[in-house]
Amino acid sequence: MPLEPFRPLPPHRVGRRSLLRGAGLGALALGAPSLLASCGTESQVQTTESCTSTDLSDTEKMLVFSNWPEYIDVKGKKMPTLDAFEAESGISVTYNTDINDNNEFFGKVKDQLGSCEPIGRDIVTMTDWMAARMISLGWMQELDKDAMPNVAANLKSDLRSPTWDPDRSYSVPWQSGLTGIAYNAKYTGEVGSFEELMTRSDLKGKVSLLSEMGDTMLFMLLLEGADPEEFSQDQWGSALERLEGYVKSGQVRRFTGNDYIRDLNAGNVVACEAWSGDVIAMQYDNPDIKWVVPEEGLSLWSDNMMVPNRADHRANAQALMDHYYQPEVAATLAAWVNYICPVDGAQEAMESIDPSLVDNELIFPSEEFLSGAYGFMELDEKTRQQYDKDFARVIGA
């Protein structure tokens, strides 16, 4: 069933995933240069023996934090939660919003990280699949979990053991989000499943899917009856053929980044694969936009803070990560970004910050709400590159 509109983002805000997906589509439209830039990394694998890092945190009270745009609380020219960290810790933070796309950022730093050279950043924030990739290449420093008691106490249980970092030895979630279905009730009735999205004749040519492989192929795998978190090569092939069939049939109008927003509002697309944060923002101006939890399930992703090799301020970085796992701080951040908060206790803290958000399932989802949520299987480097090429071929990138 569609969820009723939640508290919207202010109209000037552009959500973090919006920027991510828009940049991702641009890369694909230009012939996927960011995908090509990510190839050829097998020879750049590092280990703790081949690439050692020092920590100057005791003498240098500073750090550089790279994050996505519009992904932290802002009040005028201030960032209240970050300003509080600087005041309390004495650590000066250079906060950069220089991550606009996972593959694009990977392309910028792969040569340095692959050669054990510094990239001038103490924290980078990457989506699950890219975090997994960088960790598997040996490019991230192991974290001292004893130095982060708030993380240890308050990290939500369902985020504690991803397959790609089962002990959270290298990563700490920043925020999470969901991929599902959105439709415009002015132009169509409820679309309750991906099966309907892909087969209903009244939707033919009026559907869009997402241009990021993990999101769209997760649902194709579910339609094949496969587990997106553990599937075979044959299942991948069948899911890819299924997607190719939908494309050839004309069911799919196009593959998009967040520019599905314009099409969905205008009725050029009447139903689509969509991100939770985008839908919240759209509902501010258009109450006809509905969010649906598909019958097949949801795609669940996280963006994760990590410390790259040769970063000189690991202890300072860990202090910042721990700061954001205080429930009051986490609630303040969540009230601004409107994505899933990864911190236990933040929902209770939200009572005094913005009571209207306490029961918002897209910020504080219940276990029942997430019972049908999936991530995408961890892939080795060679397989990741091949799957990216397979997907790009089918969607015409």
Protein backbone atom coordinates (compact mmCIF):
# COMPACT_ATOMS: atom_id res chain seq x y z
CA MET A 1 0.00 0.00 0.00
CA PRO A 2 1.20 3.55 -0.61
CA LEU A 3 2.45 5.44 2.42
CA GLU A 4 0.88 8.78 3.24
CA PRO A 5 3.09 11.82 2.65
CA PHE A 6 5.65 12.46 5.35
CA ARG A 7 7.07 15.79 6.51
CA PRO A 8 8.66 17.21 3.37
CA LEU A 9 12.04 18.71 2.69
CA PRO A 10 12.01 22.49 2.26
CA PRO A 11 11.66 23.36 -1.44
CA HIS A 12 15.22 24.63 -1.86
CA ARG A 13 16.78 21.40 -0.66
CA VAL A 14 18.30 18.86 -3.03
CA GLY A 15 18.69 15.47 -1.37
CA ARG A 16 22.03 13.68 -1.27
CA ARG A 17 20.75 10.81 -3.40
CA SER A 18 19.34 13.26 -5.91
CA LEU A 19 22.80 14.59 -6.57
CA LEU A 20 24.28 11.12 -6.62
CA ARG A 21 21.85 9.80 -9.17
CA GLY A 22 21.94 12.87 -11.38
CA ALA A 23 25.72 12.64 -11.58
CA GLY A 24 25.51 8.90 -12.18
CA LEU A 25 23.17 9.36 -15.13
CA GLY A 26 25.42 12.00 -16.64
CA ALA A 27 28.34 9.59 -16.53
CA LEU A 28 26.33 6.91 -18.29
CA ALA A 29 25.04 9.32 -20.92
CA LEU A 30 28.62 10.19 -21.83
CA GLY A 31 29.49 6.58 -22.45
CA ALA A 32 30.12 5.57 -18.83
CA PRO A 33 33.60 7.12 -18.44
CA SER A 34 33.45 6.73 -14.68
CA LEU A 35 32.81 3.02 -15.10
CA LEU A 36 35.75 2.73 -17.46
CA ALA A 37 37.93 4.71 -15.08
CA SER A 38 37.30 2.09 -12.42
CA CYS A 39 38.75 -0.76 -14.47
CA GLY A 40 42.22 -2.18 -14.19
CA THR A 41 42.52 -2.13 -10.41
CA GLU A 42 43.45 -5.77 -9.77
CA SER A 43 47.16 -4.89 -9.68
CA GLN A 44 46.54 -2.06 -7.19
CA VAL A 45 45.60 -4.22 -4.21
CA GLN A 46 47.26 -3.17 -0.95
CA THR A 47 47.74 -4.88 2.41
CA THR A 48 48.64 -3.69 5.89
CA GLU A 49 52.18 -4.87 5.15
CA SER A 50 52.49 -3.13 1.78
CA CYS A 51 50.85 0.14 2.83
CA THR A 52 51.40 1.47 6.35
CA SER A 53 49.83 4.59 7.81
CA THR A 54 50.87 6.89 10.67
CA ASP A 55 48.59 8.80 13.02
CA LEU A 56 49.45 12.38 13.92
CA SER A 57 46.22 13.03 15.81
CA ASP A 58 47.99 13.66 19.11
CA THR A 59 49.86 16.63 17.69
CA GLU A 60 47.58 17.71 14.82
CA LYS A 61 44.04 18.48 15.99
CA MET A 62 42.48 18.47 12.54
CA LEU A 63 40.83 16.25 9.94
CA VAL A 64 39.45 16.44 6.41
CA PHE A 65 35.98 14.94 5.89
CA SER A 66 34.67 14.25 2.37
CA ASN A 67 30.91 13.76 2.12
CA TRP A 68 28.02 14.15 -0.31
CA PRO A 69 26.38 17.56 -0.88
CA GLU A 70 23.34 18.47 1.24
CA TYR A 71 24.06 15.63 3.65
CA ILE A 72 24.58 17.42 6.95
CA ASP A 73 22.49 19.80 9.04
CA VAL A 74 22.83 23.47 8.09
CA LYS A 75 21.58 26.59 9.83
CA GLY A 76 22.53 29.73 7.98
CA LYS A 77 26.27 29.49 7.49
CA LYS A 78 26.67 27.04 10.38
CA MET A 79 26.59 23.25 10.64
CA PRO A 80 25.38 22.84 14.24
CA THR A 81 26.33 19.20 14.86
CA LEU A 82 29.78 19.63 13.29
CA ASP A 83 30.36 22.95 15.05
CA ALA A 84 29.53 21.24 18.35
CA PHE A 85 32.09 18.52 17.64
CA GLU A 86 34.81 21.09 16.97
CA ALA A 87 33.99 22.99 20.16
CA GLU A 88 33.90 19.88 22.33
CA SER A 89 36.92 18.08 20.88
CA GLY A 90 39.22 20.92 19.89
CA ILE A 91 39.58 19.24 16.49
CA SER A 92 39.28 21.49 13.43
CA VAL A 93 37.29 19.91 10.59
CA THR A 94 37.61 20.76 6.91
CA TYR A 95 34.26 19.60 5.56
CA ASN A 96 34.20 18.97 1.81
CA THR A 97 31.17 18.12 -0.32
CA ASP A 98 33.25 16.63 -3.12
CA ILE A 99 31.59 13.23 -3.53
CA ASN A 100 28.90 13.42 -6.20
CA ASP A 101 29.02 9.87 -7.57
CA ASN A 102 30.62 6.65 -6.31
CA ASN A 103 32.33 5.70 -9.58
CA GLU A 104 33.41 9.26 -10.28
CA PHE A 105 35.07 9.57 -6.87
CA PHE A 106 36.65 6.14 -7.26
CA GLY A 107 38.18 7.30 -10.52
CA LYS A 108 39.66 10.36 -8.82
CA VAL A 109 41.44 8.49 -6.04
CA LYS A 110 42.16 4.99 -7.39
CA ASP A 111 45.67 5.70 -8.67
CA GLN A 112 46.80 7.22 -5.38
CA LEU A 113 45.17 4.59 -3.16
CA GLY A 114 46.33 1.81 -5.47
CA SER A 115 49.90 3.10 -5.14
CA CYS A 116 49.71 3.66 -1.37
CA GLU A 117 49.74 7.42 -1.68
CA PRO A 118 47.69 9.87 0.43
CA ILE A 119 44.53 11.41 -0.99
CA GLY A 120 44.33 14.32 1.44
CA ARG A 121 41.23 13.05 3.23
CA ASP A 122 40.76 11.46 6.65
CA ILE A 123 37.13 10.35 6.12
CA VAL A 124 35.41 9.35 2.90
CA THR A 125 31.73 8.41 2.76
CA MET A 126 30.85 5.72 0.20
CA THR A 127 27.76 3.65 -0.58
CA ASP A 128 27.80 0.00 0.49
CA TRP A 129 28.95 -1.56 -2.79
CA MET A 130 31.76 0.95 -3.28
CA ALA A 131 32.77 0.73 0.37
CA ALA A 132 32.99 -3.03 -0.11
CA ARG A 133 35.11 -2.58 -3.20
CA MET A 134 37.59 -0.22 -1.55
CA ILE A 135 37.91 -2.42 1.51
CA SER A 136 38.50 -5.52 -0.64
CA LEU A 137 41.31 -3.68 -2.44
CA GLY A 138 42.99 -3.00 0.91
CA TRP A 139 42.64 0.76 0.61
CA MET A 140 41.05 1.51 3.99
CA GLN A 141 42.53 1.57 7.49
CA GLU A 142 41.19 -0.72 10.17
CA LEU A 143 39.34 1.20 12.87
CA ASP A 144 39.94 1.02 16.60
CA LYS A 145 36.45 0.13 17.77
CA ASP A 146 37.41 0.57 21.43
CA ALA A 147 37.89 4.27 20.67
CA MET A 148 34.25 4.58 19.56
CA PRO A 149 32.04 3.58 22.52
CA ASN A 150 28.97 5.37 21.18
CA VAL A 151 29.20 3.46 17.91
CA ALA A 152 29.61 0.20 19.80
CA ALA A 153 26.60 0.93 22.00
CA ASN A 154 24.24 2.61 19.54
CA LEU A 155 24.79 1.23 16.02
CA LYS A 156 21.51 -0.39 15.01
CA SER A 157 21.60 -4.18 15.10
CA ASP A 158 20.57 -4.62 11.45
CA LEU A 159 23.61 -2.60 10.32
CA ARG A 160 26.24 -4.29 12.47
CA SER A 161 27.30 -7.11 10.16
CA PRO A 162 27.18 -6.40 6.43
CA THR A 163 28.66 -9.24 4.37
CA TRP A 164 31.44 -6.99 3.06
CA ASP A 165 32.55 -5.81 6.54
CA PRO A 166 31.05 -8.33 8.97
CA ASP A 167 32.66 -6.88 12.09
CA ARG A 168 32.47 -3.24 10.98
CA SER A 169 36.26 -3.20 11.22
CA TYR A 170 36.59 -0.58 8.47
CA SER A 171 33.30 1.29 8.22
CA VAL A 172 30.68 3.20 10.22
CA PRO A 173 27.30 4.02 8.62
CA TRP A 174 26.50 7.71 8.12
CA GLN A 175 22.89 7.36 6.87
CA SER A 176 20.77 4.74 5.12
CA GLY A 177 17.97 4.86 2.57
CA LEU A 178 15.47 2.80 0.57
CA THR A 179 14.64 2.13 -3.06
CA GLY A 180 11.05 1.27 -3.98
CA ILE A 181 8.28 2.50 -6.29
CA ALA A 182 6.74 5.94 -6.73
CA TYR A 183 3.68 6.72 -8.81
CA ASN A 184 1.63 9.79 -9.67
CA ALA A 185 -1.96 9.24 -8.54
CA LYS A 186 -3.17 11.96 -10.94
CA TYR A 187 -2.31 9.73 -13.90
CA THR A 188 -2.54 6.14 -12.66
CA GLY A 189 -3.87 3.93 -9.91
CA GLU A 190 -1.68 2.30 -7.32
CA VAL A 191 1.27 0.27 -8.59
CA GLY A 192 1.96 -2.22 -5.86
CA SER A 193 4.76 -4.38 -7.23
CA PHE A 194 7.62 -4.51 -9.68
CA GLU A 195 5.74 -7.25 -11.48
CA GLU A 196 2.99 -4.70 -12.19
CA LEU A 197 5.48 -1.98 -13.05
CA MET A 198 7.06 -4.21 -15.67
CA THR A 199 3.99 -5.88 -17.15
CA ARG A 200 0.88 -3.69 -16.92
CA SER A 201 -0.17 -2.64 -20.41
CA ASP A 202 -1.51 0.73 -19.22
CA LEU A 203 2.00 1.60 -18.00
CA LYS A 204 3.82 0.69 -21.22
CA GLY A 205 6.24 3.43 -22.19
CA LYS A 206 5.43 5.38 -19.04
CA VAL A 207 7.84 3.66 -16.64
CA SER A 208 11.40 4.58 -15.70
CA LEU A 209 14.04 2.53 -13.91
CA LEU A 210 17.26 3.63 -12.24
CA SER A 211 20.60 3.87 -13.97
CA GLU A 212 22.60 2.36 -11.08
CA MET A 213 23.15 -1.35 -11.58
CA GLY A 214 22.71 -2.49 -7.99
CA ASP A 215 19.32 -0.86 -7.52
CA THR A 216 17.64 -2.03 -10.71
CA MET A 217 19.19 -5.48 -10.91
CA LEU A 218 18.25 -6.19 -7.30
CA PHE A 219 14.60 -6.07 -8.32
CA MET A 220 15.18 -8.09 -11.51
CA LEU A 221 16.77 -10.78 -9.34
CA LEU A 222 13.78 -10.73 -7.00
CA LEU A 223 11.45 -11.18 -9.98
CA GLU A 224 13.53 -14.23 -10.94
CA GLY A 225 12.99 -15.66 -7.47
CA ALA A 226 16.68 -15.17 -6.63
CA ASP A 227 18.17 -13.76 -3.45
CA PRO A 228 19.90 -10.46 -4.34
CA GLU A 229 22.30 -11.00 -1.45
CA GLU A 230 23.40 -14.43 -2.71
CA PHE A 231 22.80 -15.35 -6.34
CA SER A 232 24.50 -17.46 -9.00
CA GLN A 233 25.94 -16.51 -12.37
CA ASP A 234 23.01 -18.26 -14.05
CA GLN A 235 20.53 -16.25 -11.97
CA TRP A 236 22.35 -13.07 -12.91
CA GLY A 237 22.11 -14.01 -16.58
CA SER A 238 18.39 -14.74 -16.30
CA ALA A 239 17.73 -11.46 -14.50
CA LEU A 240 19.67 -9.56 -17.15
CA GLU A 241 17.66 -11.26 -19.91
CA ARG A 242 14.47 -10.32 -18.07
CA LEU A 243 15.52 -6.66 -17.99
CA GLU A 244 16.50 -6.79 -21.65
CA GLY A 245 13.05 -8.15 -22.49
CA TYR A 246 11.34 -5.30 -20.68
CA VAL A 247 13.50 -2.80 -22.54
CA LYS A 248 12.81 -4.36 -25.96
CA SER A 249 9.08 -4.54 -25.27
CA GLY A 250 8.93 -0.77 -24.80
CA GLN A 251 7.70 -1.04 -21.21
CA VAL A 252 10.59 1.09 -19.94
CA ARG A 253 10.64 4.66 -21.19
CA ARG A 254 14.20 5.26 -20.02
CA PHE A 255 16.79 4.75 -17.30
CA THR A 256 17.39 7.78 -15.13
CA GLY A 257 19.17 9.40 -12.31
CA ASN A 258 16.99 11.58 -10.14
CA ASP A 259 15.61 13.39 -13.18
CA TYR A 260 12.69 10.97 -12.97
CA ILE A 261 11.35 13.64 -10.60
CA ARG A 262 10.52 15.99 -13.47
CA ASP A 263 8.94 13.25 -15.59
CA LEU A 264 6.88 11.87 -12.71
CA ASN A 265 5.53 15.29 -11.74
CA ALA A 266 4.65 16.08 -15.36
CA GLY A 267 3.04 12.70 -16.09
CA ASN A 268 5.57 11.76 -18.79
CA VAL A 269 6.36 8.88 -16.46
CA VAL A 270 3.46 7.74 -14.29
CA ALA A 271 5.30 5.18 -12.18
CA CYS A 272 8.97 4.49 -11.54
CA GLU A 273 11.71 3.04 -9.42
CA ALA A 274 12.52 5.74 -6.86
CA TRP A 275 14.50 6.68 -3.73
CA SER A 276 12.79 7.40 -0.44
CA GLY A 277 14.43 10.80 0.09
CA ASP A 278 13.44 12.03 -3.35
CA VAL A 279 9.83 11.06 -2.77
CA ILE A 280 9.68 12.93 0.54
CA ALA A 281 10.94 16.04 -1.26
CA MET A 282 8.48 15.65 -4.14
CA GLN A 283 5.51 15.31 -1.81
CA TYR A 284 6.14 18.83 -0.53
CA ASP A 285 4.81 20.30 -3.77
CA ASN A 286 2.78 17.42 -5.17
CA PRO A 287 0.55 15.33 -2.89
CA ASP A 288 -0.31 13.07 -5.85
CA ILE A 289 3.17 11.51 -5.59
CA LYS A 290 2.90 8.26 -3.65
CA TRP A 291 5.60 5.99 -2.24
CA VAL A 292 5.06 2.22 -2.36
CA VAL A 293 6.80 -0.63 -0.61
CA PRO A 294 6.84 -3.17 -3.49
CA GLU A 295 5.37 -6.60 -2.84
CA GLU A 296 8.76 -8.11 -3.78
CA GLY A 297 10.59 -6.12 -1.09
CA LEU A 298 12.79 -3.04 -0.80
CA SER A 299 16.37 -2.19 -1.65
CA LEU A 300 18.23 -0.99 1.45
CA TRP A 301 21.54 0.85 1.21
CA SER A 302 23.87 2.77 3.49
CA ASP A 303 26.56 5.39 3.03
CA ASN A 304 29.57 4.60 5.17
CA MET A 305 32.39 6.61 6.75
CA MET A 306 35.86 5.10 6.29
CA VAL A 307 39.48 6.17 6.87
CA PRO A 308 41.68 5.80 3.76
CA ASN A 309 45.23 4.50 3.82
CA ARG A 310 47.85 7.17 4.47
CA ALA A 311 45.31 9.43 6.20
CA ASP A 312 47.21 10.98 9.11
CA HIS A 313 44.36 11.59 11.55
CA ARG A 314 42.62 8.28 12.18
CA ALA A 315 42.01 8.94 15.90
CA ASN A 316 40.49 12.34 15.11
CA ALA A 317 38.28 10.72 12.47
CA GLN A 318 37.12 8.08 14.94
CA ALA A 319 36.25 10.81 17.44
CA LEU A 320 34.01 12.45 14.84
CA MET A 321 32.34 9.15 13.96
CA ASP A 322 31.66 8.54 17.64
CA HIS A 323 30.26 12.05 18.07
CA TYR A 324 27.55 11.34 15.50
CA TYR A 325 26.47 8.22 17.36
CA GLN A 326 25.17 10.21 20.32
CA PRO A 327 21.39 9.92 19.99
CA GLU A 328 20.73 13.68 20.29
CA VAL A 329 23.32 14.47 17.64
CA ALA A 330 22.03 11.73 15.35
CA ALA A 331 18.45 12.96 15.73
CA THR A 332 19.46 16.53 14.89
CA LEU A 333 21.17 15.29 11.73
CA ALA A 334 18.24 13.04 10.77
CA ALA A 335 15.75 15.88 11.17
CA TRP A 336 17.60 17.76 8.45
CA VAL A 337 18.57 15.04 5.94
CA ASN A 338 15.39 12.89 6.29
CA TYR A 339 17.11 9.56 5.62
CA ILE A 340 17.18 6.43 7.77
CA CYS A 341 19.02 7.12 11.01
CA PRO A 342 21.48 4.32 11.95
CA VAL A 343 21.61 5.22 15.66
CA ASP A 344 19.64 3.53 18.42
CA GLY A 345 18.10 6.07 20.79
CA ALA A 346 17.76 8.77 18.14
CA GLN A 347 14.04 8.13 17.74
CA GLU A 348 13.46 8.89 21.40
CA ALA A 349 15.71 11.94 21.16
CA MET A 350 13.66 13.17 18.21
CA GLU A 351 10.72 13.78 20.57
CA SER A 352 12.38 16.99 21.75
CA ILE A 353 13.81 17.97 18.33
CA ASP A 354 10.88 17.43 15.93
CA PRO A 355 8.00 15.29 17.26
CA SER A 356 6.44 15.14 13.77
CA LEU A 357 9.29 12.86 12.65
CA VAL A 358 9.20 10.35 15.50
CA ASP A 359 6.90 7.93 13.67
CA ASN A 360 8.30 8.54 10.18
CA GLU A 361 9.00 5.05 8.81
CA LEU A 362 11.46 6.41 6.24
CA ILE A 363 13.67 7.77 9.05
CA PHE A 364 12.93 5.30 11.84
CA PRO A 365 11.68 2.14 10.12
CA SER A 366 10.40 -0.69 12.25
CA GLU A 367 11.76 -4.23 12.02
CA GLU A 368 8.54 -5.22 10.30
CA PHE A 369 8.95 -2.42 7.75
CA LEU A 370 12.47 -3.60 6.92
CA SER A 371 11.71 -7.32 7.03
CA GLY A 372 11.58 -7.45 3.24
CA ALA A 373 14.57 -5.20 2.58
CA TYR A 374 17.61 -6.47 0.69
CA GLY A 375 21.13 -5.38 -0.05
CA PHE A 376 23.10 -6.37 -3.12
CA MET A 377 25.60 -9.25 -3.03
CA GLU A 378 29.24 -8.38 -2.48
CA LEU A 379 31.17 -8.83 -5.74
CA ASP A 380 34.84 -9.37 -6.40
CA GLU A 381 36.58 -6.81 -8.58
CA LYS A 382 36.50 -8.79 -11.81
CA THR A 383 32.83 -9.69 -11.41
CA ARG A 384 31.87 -6.12 -10.52
CA GLN A 385 33.47 -4.81 -13.70
CA GLN A 386 31.75 -7.47 -15.82
CA TYR A 387 28.33 -6.84 -14.28
CA ASP A 388 28.70 -3.10 -14.80
CA LYS A 389 29.45 -3.74 -18.49
CA ASP A 390 26.51 -6.17 -18.81
CA PHE A 391 24.11 -3.66 -17.31
CA ALA A 392 25.43 -0.74 -19.34
CA ARG A 393 24.92 -2.75 -22.55
CA VAL A 394 21.29 -3.57 -21.72
CA ILE A 395 20.30 -0.04 -20.75
CA GLY A 396 22.07 1.44 -23.76
CA ALA A 397 24.70 3.39 -21.88
